[in-house]
Amino acid sequence: MPRYTSSPLAEHSRALIGRLQTPEGAYPASPTFSAYTGYCWFRDGAFIADAMSAIGEAESAERFFDWCAAVLTSRADRIGWIVAETRAGRPPAGAQMLPARYTFAGGVGDDDWWDFQLDGYGTWLWALVEHVRRHGADTARWEPAIALTVDYLVASWDRSCYDWWEEHSEHVHVSTLACVAAGLEAVADAGLLDGAREDGARAAAAAIRALVQERGTLAGHLVKWLGSTAVDGSLAAALSPLGFVAPGSETGAATLDVLERHLTVDGGTHRYLGDTFFGGGQWPLLSCFLGLAQLAAGDRARAIELYEWAASTATDGLDLPEQVGSHLIAPRMRREWVDRWGTVATPLLWSHAMLLRLGAELDASEPDSDTHSDTAPVLEGLAR
Ligand code: BGC
């Protein structure tokens, strides 16, 4: 019996995500939180789809990929224009670029947002390929959207934009670069691109790797943005599940070490030092990313501790929040956000998804388990 993916919390998480996925295939970020209701993010959604795929909910994941593909192909002209302008040396302003989130019907909505973010466009490509490796799927219906995404990212990857936390648009963020490179390499390796596009994707990914080595690494570990000395909890994702940095490598080990020492208290991981959002609490989804990275690096005991901390943040009704406030970086800032947006987003589907994703990996790597790792390739044509 898989221990971590059949617990009451895991069952609740699976059911919640399944129930809230919209008829269009979108995953709402949170059904109740004022600032998020009505929107689906490419970032949250791609990681949610990856988790649903990992626990066997293949149809749900594919419905999300269909939603992404519809969003993108309906903007083919805009993407073509962005790419042409960029190639002509006139990169469009951030406000003209693709947004971070869409309404369930695929519109941009009426609310202002910190919209220009590139990471989700890489992450959806990566999640789709992971899904195809696990379950096999005819990719033909997604290929036009994959090509549009690759063109967009190859033209734009080196631009500064908002990060995972929708902040600091003046910087180029290392987690964002990891998402973009992971997506480009995934679709290139999977043979989903025509020759010229594949060359472009590989060249961009190689340039990203060189840049991260040169300016996105300090004292052997990844840093928050190019030229920064700080770190960010999102960097764990670069190790696992994205695999942009090998978890067992020197860079992987140094990154894990600094994420544990600077950002993690009693198993709860902060976004970054200096975070003031809702007082700067600890994020269960980040503890799960760190747990995935620790597990991939061989530290199962630490991964279990991180999982247990994340699970401990569930409410009596088994809903997982975006963050908890038991250890705040900036306690006096909490009230300001509560007054502005209400109490912390709960449930946050991305939190539930990451708990499921780490749970699936723990189950698959259980010492006596005969469950195959969910990352084992099932499609021979998609050799890594
Ligand atoms: C977070 C984003 C997330 C969004 C929706 C924001 O507060 O900073 O990373 O995509 O909420 O969950």
CSV table of N, CA and C in Angstrom, one decimal, residues 98-178:
chain,number,residue,atom,x,y,z
A,98,LEU,N,3.5,37.8,-22.9
A,98,LEU,CA,2.4,36.9,-22.4
A,98,LEU,C,2.3,37.1,-20.9
A,99,PRO,N,1.1,37.0,-20.4
A,99,PRO,CA,0.9,37.2,-18.9
A,99,PRO,C,1.3,35.9,-18.2
A,100,ALA,N,1.3,36.0,-16.9
A,100,ALA,CA,1.6,34.9,-16.0
A,100,ALA,C,0.3,34.0,-15.8
A,101,ARG,N,-0.8,34.6,-15.9
A,101,ARG,CA,-2.1,33.9,-15.5
A,101,ARG,C,-3.2,34.3,-16.5
A,102,TYR,N,-4.2,33.4,-16.6
A,102,TYR,CA,-5.3,33.6,-17.5
A,102,TYR,C,-6.6,33.3,-16.8
A,103,THR,N,-7.7,33.8,-17.2
A,103,THR,CA,-9.0,33.3,-16.7
A,103,THR,C,-9.2,31.9,-17.2
A,104,PHE,N,-10.2,31.2,-16.7
A,104,PHE,CA,-10.4,29.8,-17.1
A,104,PHE,C,-10.7,29.7,-18.5
A,105,ALA,N,-11.4,30.8,-19.0
A,105,ALA,CA,-11.8,30.8,-20.5
A,105,ALA,C,-10.6,31.1,-21.4
A,106,GLY,N,-9.5,31.4,-20.7
A,106,GLY,CA,-8.3,31.7,-21.5
A,106,GLY,C,-8.1,33.2,-21.8
A,107,GLY,N,-8.8,34.1,-21.2
A,107,GLY,CA,-8.7,35.5,-21.4
A,107,GLY,C,-7.6,36.1,-20.4
A,108,VAL,N,-7.3,37.4,-20.5
A,108,VAL,CA,-6.4,38.0,-19.6
A,108,VAL,C,-7.0,38.5,-18.4
A,109,GLY,N,-8.3,38.7,-18.4
A,109,GLY,CA,-9.0,39.2,-17.2
A,109,GLY,C,-8.9,40.7,-17.1
A,110,ASP,N,-9.6,41.3,-16.1
A,110,ASP,CA,-9.6,42.8,-16.0
A,110,ASP,C,-8.7,43.3,-14.9
A,111,ASP,N,-8.1,42.4,-14.1
A,111,ASP,CA,-7.3,42.9,-13.0
A,111,ASP,C,-5.8,43.1,-13.4
A,112,ASP,N,-5.3,44.2,-12.9
A,112,ASP,CA,-3.8,44.4,-13.1
A,112,ASP,C,-3.0,43.3,-12.4
A,113,TRP,N,-2.0,42.9,-12.9
A,113,TRP,CA,-1.1,41.9,-12.2
A,113,TRP,C,0.3,42.1,-12.6
A,114,TRP,N,1.3,41.4,-11.9
A,114,TRP,CA,2.7,41.5,-12.2
A,114,TRP,C,3.0,40.5,-13.3
A,115,ASP,N,2.6,40.8,-14.5
A,115,ASP,CA,2.3,39.8,-15.4
A,115,ASP,C,3.5,39.2,-16.2
A,116,PHE,N,4.5,39.9,-16.5
A,116,PHE,CA,5.5,39.3,-17.4
A,116,PHE,C,6.4,38.4,-16.6
A,117,GLN,N,6.2,37.1,-16.8
A,117,GLN,CA,6.9,36.1,-16.1
A,117,GLN,C,7.2,35.0,-17.2
A,118,LEU,N,8.4,34.5,-17.3
A,118,LEU,CA,8.7,33.5,-18.3
A,118,LEU,C,8.7,32.1,-17.8
A,119,ASP,N,8.8,31.9,-16.5
A,119,ASP,CA,9.1,30.5,-16.0
A,119,ASP,C,8.0,29.5,-16.4
A,120,GLY,N,6.7,29.9,-16.3
A,120,GLY,CA,5.6,29.0,-16.5
A,120,GLY,C,5.6,28.4,-17.9
A,121,TYR,N,6.1,29.2,-18.9
A,121,TYR,CA,6.1,28.7,-20.3
A,121,TYR,C,7.2,27.6,-20.4
A,122,GLY,N,8.3,27.7,-19.7
A,122,GLY,CA,9.2,26.6,-19.7
A,122,GLY,C,8.6,25.4,-18.9
A,123,THR,N,8.0,25.7,-17.8
A,123,THR,CA,7.5,24.6,-16.9
A,123,THR,C,6.4,23.7,-17.6
A,124,TRP,N,5.6,24.4,-18.4
A,124,TRP,CA,4.5,23.6,-19.0
A,124,TRP,C,5.1,22.6,-20.0
A,125,LEU,N,6.1,23.1,-20.7
A,125,LEU,CA,6.8,22.2,-21.7
A,125,LEU,C,7.4,21.0,-21.0
A,126,TRP,N,8.1,21.3,-19.9
A,126,TRP,CA,8.8,20.3,-19.1
A,126,TRP,C,7.8,19.2,-18.5
A,127,ALA,N,6.7,19.8,-18.0
A,127,ALA,CA,5.7,18.9,-17.4
A,127,ALA,C,5.0,18.0,-18.4
A,128,LEU,N,4.8,18.6,-19.6
A,128,LEU,CA,4.2,17.8,-20.6
A,128,LEU,C,5.1,16.6,-21.0
A,129,VAL,N,6.4,16.9,-21.2
A,129,VAL,CA,7.3,15.8,-21.6
A,129,VAL,C,7.4,14.7,-20.5
A,130,GLU,N,7.5,15.2,-19.2
A,130,GLU,CA,7.5,14.2,-18.1
A,130,GLU,C,6.2,13.3,-18.2
A,131,HIS,N,5.1,13.9,-18.5
A,131,HIS,CA,3.9,13.2,-18.5
A,131,HIS,C,3.9,12.1,-19.6
A,132,VAL,N,4.4,12.6,-20.8
A,132,VAL,CA,4.5,11.6,-21.9
A,132,VAL,C,5.4,10.5,-21.6
A,133,ARG,N,6.5,10.8,-21.0
A,133,ARG,CA,7.4,9.7,-20.6
A,133,ARG,C,6.7,8.7,-19.6
A,134,ARG,N,5.9,9.2,-18.7
A,134,ARG,CA,5.3,8.3,-17.7
A,134,ARG,C,4.2,7.5,-18.4
A,135,HIS,N,3.3,8.1,-19.1
A,135,HIS,CA,2.1,7.5,-19.5
A,135,HIS,C,2.0,7.2,-21.0
A,136,GLY,N,2.9,7.8,-21.8
A,136,GLY,CA,2.7,7.7,-23.2
A,136,GLY,C,1.5,8.6,-23.7
A,137,ALA,N,1.6,9.2,-24.8
A,137,ALA,CA,0.4,10.0,-25.2
A,137,ALA,C,0.8,10.5,-26.6
A,138,ASP,N,-0.3,10.7,-27.4
A,138,ASP,CA,0.0,11.2,-28.8
A,138,ASP,C,0.1,12.7,-28.6
A,139,THR,N,1.3,13.2,-29.0
A,139,THR,CA,1.6,14.6,-28.7
A,139,THR,C,1.1,15.6,-29.9
A,140,ALA,N,0.5,15.0,-30.9
A,140,ALA,CA,0.3,15.8,-32.1
A,140,ALA,C,-0.6,17.0,-31.8
A,141,ARG,N,-1.6,16.9,-30.9
A,141,ARG,CA,-2.5,18.0,-30.6
A,141,ARG,C,-1.8,19.1,-29.9
A,142,TRP,N,-0.7,18.8,-29.3
A,142,TRP,CA,0.0,19.9,-28.5
A,142,TRP,C,1.2,20.5,-29.3
A,143,GLU,N,1.5,19.9,-30.4
A,143,GLU,CA,2.8,20.4,-31.1
A,143,GLU,C,2.7,21.8,-31.6
A,144,PRO,N,1.6,22.3,-32.1
A,144,PRO,CA,1.6,23.7,-32.5
A,144,PRO,C,1.9,24.7,-31.3
A,145,ALA,N,1.3,24.3,-30.2
A,145,ALA,CA,1.5,25.2,-29.0
A,145,ALA,C,3.0,25.0,-28.5
A,146,ILE,N,3.5,23.8,-28.6
A,146,ILE,CA,4.9,23.6,-28.2
A,146,ILE,C,5.8,24.5,-29.0
A,147,ALA,N,5.6,24.5,-30.3
A,147,ALA,CA,6.4,25.3,-31.2
A,147,ALA,C,6.3,26.8,-30.9
A,148,LEU,N,5.1,27.2,-30.7
A,148,LEU,CA,4.9,28.7,-30.3
A,148,LEU,C,5.7,29.0,-29.1
A,149,THR,N,5.6,28.1,-28.1
A,149,THR,CA,6.3,28.4,-26.8
A,149,THR,C,7.8,28.4,-27.0
A,150,VAL,N,8.3,27.5,-27.8
A,150,VAL,CA,9.8,27.4,-28.0
A,150,VAL,C,10.2,28.7,-28.7
A,151,ASP,N,9.5,29.1,-29.7
A,151,ASP,CA,9.8,30.4,-30.4
A,151,ASP,C,9.9,31.6,-29.4
A,152,TYR,N,8.8,31.6,-28.6
A,152,TYR,CA,8.7,32.7,-27.6
A,152,TYR,C,9.9,32.7,-26.6
A,153,LEU,N,10.2,31.5,-26.1
A,153,LEU,CA,11.3,31.4,-25.1
A,153,LEU,C,12.7,31.6,-25.7
A,154,VAL,N,12.9,31.1,-26.9
A,154,VAL,CA,14.2,31.3,-27.5
A,154,VAL,C,14.4,32.7,-27.8
A,155,ALA,N,13.4,33.5,-28.2
A,155,ALA,CA,13.5,34.9,-28.4
A,155,ALA,C,13.7,35.7,-27.1
A,156,SER,N,13.2,35.2,-26.0
A,156,SER,CA,13.0,36.1,-24.9
A,156,SER,C,13.7,35.7,-23.6
A,157,TRP,N,14.3,34.5,-23.6
A,157,TRP,CA,14.8,33.9,-22.3
A,157,TRP,C,15.7,34.8,-21.5
A,158,ASP,N,16.5,35.7,-22.2
A,158,ASP,CA,17.5,36.5,-21.5
A,158,ASP,C,17.0,37.8,-21.0
A,159,ARG,N,15.7,38.0,-21.1
A,159,ARG,CA,15.1,39.3,-20.6
A,159,ARG,C,14.9,39.2,-19.1
A,160,SER,N,15.0,40.3,-18.4
A,160,SER,CA,14.6,40.4,-17.0
A,160,SER,C,13.0,40.3,-17.0
A,161,CYS,N,12.5,39.7,-16.0
A,161,CYS,CA,11.0,39.6,-15.8
A,161,CYS,C,10.7,39.3,-14.4
A,162,TYR,N,9.5,39.4,-14.0
A,162,TYR,CA,9.1,39.0,-12.6
A,162,TYR,C,9.4,37.5,-12.3
A,163,ASP,N,9.7,37.3,-11.1
A,163,ASP,CA,10.2,35.9,-10.7
A,163,ASP,C,9.0,35.1,-10.3
A,164,TRP,N,9.2,33.9,-9.7
A,164,TRP,CA,8.1,33.0,-9.2
A,164,TRP,C,7.2,33.8,-8.3
A,165,TRP,N,7.7,34.8,-7.5
A,165,TRP,CA,7.0,35.5,-6.5
A,165,TRP,C,6.4,36.8,-7.1
A,166,GLU,N,6.5,37.0,-8.4
A,166,GLU,CA,6.0,38.1,-9.1
A,166,GLU,C,6.6,39.4,-8.6
A,167,GLU,N,7.9,39.3,-8.3
A,167,GLU,CA,8.6,40.5,-7.8
A,167,GLU,C,9.9,40.7,-8.6
A,168,HIS,N,10.5,41.8,-8.4
A,168,HIS,CA,11.9,42.1,-9.0
A,168,HIS,C,12.0,41.9,-10.5
A,169,SER,N,11.2,42.7,-11.2
A,169,SER,CA,11.1,42.5,-12.7
A,169,SER,C,12.4,43.1,-13.3
A,170,GLU,N,13.3,43.7,-12.5
A,170,GLU,CA,14.5,44.3,-13.1
A,170,GLU,C,15.6,43.2,-13.2
A,171,HIS,N,15.4,42.0,-12.7
A,171,HIS,CA,16.4,41.0,-12.7
A,171,HIS,C,16.1,39.8,-13.5
A,172,VAL,N,17.2,39.1,-13.8
A,172,VAL,CA,17.0,37.8,-14.5
A,172,VAL,C,17.2,36.7,-13.4
A,173,HIS,N,16.2,35.9,-13.2
A,173,HIS,CA,16.1,35.0,-12.0
A,173,HIS,C,16.6,33.6,-12.4
A,174,VAL,N,17.4,33.1,-11.5
A,174,VAL,CA,18.0,31.8,-11.8
A,174,VAL,C,16.9,30.7,-11.8
A,175,SER,N,15.9,30.7,-11.0
A,175,SER,CA,14.8,29.7,-11.0
A,175,SER,C,14.1,29.8,-12.3
A,176,THR,N,13.8,31.0,-12.8
A,176,THR,CA,13.2,31.2,-14.1
A,176,THR,C,14.0,30.6,-15.2
A,177,LEU,N,15.3,30.9,-15.2
A,177,LEU,CA,16.2,30.3,-16.2
A,177,LEU,C,16.1,28.8,-16.2
A,178,ALA,N,16.1,28.2,-14.9
A,178,ALA,CA,16.1,26.7,-14.8
A,178,ALA,C,14.8,26.2,-15.4
